[in-house]
XYZ file of C-alpha atoms in Angstrom:
288
model
C 18.012 -7.842 -17.243
C 15.147 -6.608 -19.404
C 14.179 -2.941 -19.837
C 11.322 -3.541 -17.399
C 13.718 -4.957 -14.801
C 15.919 -1.896 -15.160
C 12.930 0.428 -14.843
C 11.717 -1.344 -11.720
C 15.118 -1.113 -10.017
C 15.460 2.543 -10.946
C 12.068 3.338 -9.428
C 12.826 1.329 -6.293
C 15.898 3.468 -5.696
C 13.933 6.657 -6.307
C 11.257 5.665 -3.792
C 13.796 5.555 -0.957
C 15.010 9.121 -1.383
C 14.039 11.643 1.270
C 13.298 9.198 4.058
C 14.872 9.421 7.503
C 13.625 6.309 9.306
C 16.103 3.698 8.055
C 13.717 1.748 5.862
C 16.490 1.423 3.261
C 17.813 -1.369 5.505
C 14.726 -3.368 4.603
C 15.166 -2.588 0.917
C 18.695 -4.013 1.006
C 17.246 -7.327 2.179
C 14.860 -7.542 -0.798
C 15.564 -8.930 -4.245
C 15.477 -6.022 -6.747
C 12.515 -5.937 -9.101
C 9.806 -6.096 -6.462
C 7.803 -3.284 -8.083
C 7.628 -5.276 -11.309
C 6.793 -8.545 -9.546
C 4.096 -6.881 -7.452
C 2.536 -5.206 -10.490
C 2.562 -8.403 -12.545
C 1.091 -10.425 -9.697
C -1.767 -7.987 -9.205
C -2.493 -7.874 -12.933
C -2.463 -11.679 -13.081
C -4.939 -12.039 -10.220
C -7.562 -14.640 -11.221
C -10.187 -12.991 -9.030
C -11.065 -9.733 -7.259
C -8.325 -7.834 -5.444
C -8.848 -7.062 -1.765
C -7.273 -3.830 -0.493
C -6.766 -3.023 3.170
C -5.442 0.277 4.494
C -5.633 2.681 7.405
C -3.110 3.076 10.234
C -4.849 4.019 13.513
C -3.687 7.269 15.090
C -5.356 9.431 17.757
C -8.780 7.856 17.296
C -8.736 8.253 13.524
C -6.344 7.236 10.700
C -3.419 8.712 8.811
C -3.261 10.101 5.285
C -0.405 7.833 4.258
C -2.040 4.637 3.071
C -5.606 5.557 2.093
C -4.429 7.967 -0.629
C -2.372 5.301 -2.375
C -4.979 2.618 -1.742
C -7.688 4.728 -3.383
C -5.425 5.309 -6.397
C -4.871 1.560 -6.751
C -8.611 0.898 -6.348
C -9.353 3.299 -9.218
C -6.701 1.690 -11.409
C -8.088 -1.798 -10.790
C -11.632 -0.587 -11.375
C -10.506 0.913 -14.700
C -8.910 -2.432 -15.613
C -12.057 -4.347 -14.538
C -10.179 -5.861 -11.606
C -13.165 -5.770 -9.189
C -11.375 -4.233 -6.168
C -12.874 -4.403 -2.669
C -11.735 -2.472 0.394
C -11.478 -4.500 3.595
C -11.204 -2.851 6.995
C -12.818 -1.469 10.112
C -14.367 1.810 11.250
C -13.870 4.685 11.123
C -12.082 4.432 7.763
C -14.303 1.687 6.354
C -17.356 3.845 7.050
C -15.886 6.748 5.096
C -14.647 4.622 2.188
C -18.053 2.964 1.985
C -19.536 6.261 0.817
C -17.631 6.017 -2.474
C -16.263 2.497 -2.878
C -17.152 -1.150 -2.367
C -16.217 -2.090 1.191
C -16.421 -5.222 3.308
C -16.209 -4.299 6.963
C -14.395 -6.352 9.587
C -14.762 -5.946 13.347
C -11.928 -4.805 15.588
C -11.519 -8.065 17.483
C -8.992 -10.778 18.303
C -7.440 -12.855 15.499
C -9.532 -15.834 16.627
C -12.740 -13.796 16.545
C -11.787 -12.324 13.176
C -11.049 -15.681 11.514
C -14.706 -16.549 10.713
C -15.173 -13.116 9.137
C -12.127 -13.665 6.925
C -13.435 -17.113 5.934
C -16.756 -15.553 4.939
C -14.925 -12.798 3.053
C -12.976 -15.387 1.072
C -16.113 -17.373 0.280
C -18.094 -14.284 -0.786
C -15.509 -12.588 -3.003
C -13.203 -15.478 -3.993
C -10.284 -13.063 -4.378
C -7.078 -13.745 -6.243
C -4.900 -11.167 -4.500
C -4.770 -9.013 -1.389
C -2.933 -5.713 -0.961
C -2.056 -3.875 2.237
C -1.137 -0.194 2.063
C 0.332 1.071 5.350
C -1.479 -1.139 7.840
C -0.032 -2.220 11.192
C 1.110 -5.819 11.311
C 1.376 -8.136 14.285
C 4.619 -8.205 16.245
C 6.283 -11.416 17.433
C 4.193 -11.072 20.609
C 0.956 -10.698 18.626
C 0.532 -7.019 19.512
C 0.361 -4.011 17.189
C 2.420 -0.842 17.614
C 2.893 2.592 16.081
C 6.252 4.205 15.315
C 6.436 5.580 18.847
C 6.135 2.083 20.306
C 2.644 2.658 21.677
C 0.369 -0.378 21.726
C -2.517 0.129 19.283
C -3.811 -3.465 19.339
C -7.227 -2.363 20.577
C -7.649 -0.082 17.548
C -6.471 -2.381 14.729
C -8.556 -4.851 12.738
C -6.670 -8.149 12.544
C -6.370 -8.727 8.799
C -2.987 -10.493 8.996
C -4.702 -13.817 8.309
C -5.170 -12.754 4.693
C -1.386 -12.536 4.271
C -0.489 -15.997 5.528
C -2.165 -17.865 2.663
C -0.548 -19.532 -0.323
C -3.798 -19.373 -2.306
C -3.848 -15.571 -2.268
C -1.099 -13.477 -3.887
C -0.206 -10.759 -1.404
C 1.490 -7.385 -1.739
C 2.256 -5.072 1.169
C 3.455 -1.469 1.243
C 5.313 -0.033 4.220
C 7.779 2.657 5.228
C 8.621 2.082 8.869
C 8.979 -1.605 9.704
C 5.826 -2.071 11.775
C 3.498 -2.719 8.853
C 2.012 -5.868 7.359
C 4.593 -7.492 5.086
C 7.664 -6.599 7.127
C 7.966 -10.215 8.232
C 9.827 -10.696 4.923
C 12.720 -8.563 6.237
C 12.232 -8.970 9.979
C 15.893 -9.603 10.826
C 17.069 -6.503 8.962
C 14.899 -4.281 11.170
C 16.538 -5.245 14.477
C 18.579 -2.043 14.744
C 15.617 0.296 14.212
C 13.939 1.870 17.283
C 10.605 0.149 16.609
C 8.639 -2.970 17.465
C 8.595 -4.595 14.017
C 5.858 -6.600 12.388
C 6.456 -10.259 11.596
C 3.495 -10.652 9.206
C 4.816 -11.767 5.781
C 3.607 -11.304 2.222
C 4.606 -12.504 -1.221
C 5.964 -9.136 -2.389
C 6.965 -6.307 -0.054
C 7.295 -2.765 -1.402
C 9.249 -0.333 0.778
C 9.492 3.409 0.249
C 9.993 6.640 2.179
C 6.199 7.111 2.157
C 3.903 4.146 1.538
C 1.674 6.085 -0.860
C 4.709 6.633 -3.065
C 5.342 2.910 -3.295
C 1.828 2.473 -4.688
C 2.624 4.998 -7.409
C 5.664 2.896 -8.282
C 3.596 -0.260 -8.698
C 0.963 1.615 -10.717
C 3.762 2.915 -12.942
C 4.907 -0.662 -13.561
C 1.311 -1.684 -14.262
C 1.213 1.126 -16.841
C 4.408 -0.149 -18.426
C 2.996 -3.686 -18.570
C -0.410 -2.753 -19.985
C 0.357 0.312 -22.095
C -2.560 2.081 -20.386
C -1.940 5.555 -18.928
C -2.784 4.466 -15.399
C -0.797 7.124 -13.525
C -3.353 9.644 -14.792
C -5.772 8.037 -12.331
C -3.577 9.059 -9.369
C -4.905 12.333 -7.963
C -3.439 12.752 -4.462
C -4.473 16.360 -3.704
C -8.299 16.076 -3.896
C -8.179 12.609 -2.320
C -6.115 13.863 0.617
C -8.318 16.915 1.123
C -11.413 14.681 1.188
C -9.829 12.423 3.786
C -8.711 15.329 5.976
C -12.130 16.949 5.763
C -13.485 13.695 7.195
C -11.092 13.391 10.134
C -7.835 12.080 8.690
C -4.500 13.339 10.085
C -0.858 13.331 9.062
C 0.729 10.285 10.722
C 3.911 12.153 11.699
C 2.605 15.578 12.725
C -0.770 14.170 13.923
C -2.400 17.309 12.545
C -5.501 17.402 10.306
C -3.698 18.821 7.288
C -3.287 17.692 3.662
C 0.231 16.281 3.991
C 1.646 12.755 4.177
C 4.184 11.763 6.844
C 5.232 15.390 7.151
C 5.869 15.783 3.411
C 3.919 18.250 1.248
C 1.671 16.662 -1.378
C 3.872 18.203 -4.053
C 6.520 15.543 -3.313
C 4.170 12.740 -4.322
C 2.824 14.693 -7.283
C 6.358 15.313 -8.555
C 7.129 11.621 -8.214
C 4.063 10.696 -10.267
C 5.128 13.062 -13.054
C 8.667 11.675 -12.983
C 7.411 8.106 -13.236
C 5.113 9.110 -16.093
C 8.121 10.319 -18.057
C 10.016 7.120 -17.280
C 7.238 4.770 -18.411
C 6.215 6.776 -21.489
C 8.410 4.692 -23.856
C 6.456 1.616 -22.740
C 3.070 3.314 -22.952
C 3.768 4.468 -26.506
C 4.789 0.994 -27.562
C 8.437 1.677 -28.392
C 9.606 -0.965 -25.896
C 8.248 -4.449 -25.099
C 5.508 -4.506 -22.450
C 6.230 -7.912 -20.973
C 9.156 -9.090 -18.915
């Protein structure tokens, strides 16, 4: 075990604190060190990084997901990683006001396939990241945590996560998100309809946004750049809420994430900053 391996495992344990939905069952099925592997894979991407986010809820989307996705976009932009958001309205319309976005229709997987092929040809990406997006169930349908069918409201981006030529990372906190196919059998006792869509590296946490902060922290440790400074959840969340976003648990238009106050995520960022500071200052090796 290297110092980076130890740091990754420590952060993975921290990210599971405070949750009450049983996602730690999924974490037990994963090989430790997934934060480090996800961070290294993203940094090693030979082309642009595609980012997809936005969990449909009550005709709009939830705060958990876009906040972390925007933080990762800014980090990759800072590192000249050429990030591109991929998704469907209404979130893609809003993100398009500030970021580079490629819009996909809300259609069947078969109808979406040509759009994904064109996306691959246009951007020639090296990696794809999903932050809190619904993934297809074994029946091909999409569901929220209450078991409601949201297939008609979800863009079918799963095809991007079934490719060997595209390194994929997925963030989730409930079991119904893209990437949970990696731990599908461990989710059988949860009161959900799980996703079976896989990925190369799955990151689980009590709140998906928090998992993104963990990967960004590992990217900081690997590069020596102070990347966590680019995470600014409060103004990002307020902007999203002002434009129709809601908390995915309370379903209220308020600046919270899955029922947690923003201070929880902000405290986590500060804690991770203190943990990675020995790497950022160069007192420890920056490569695994």
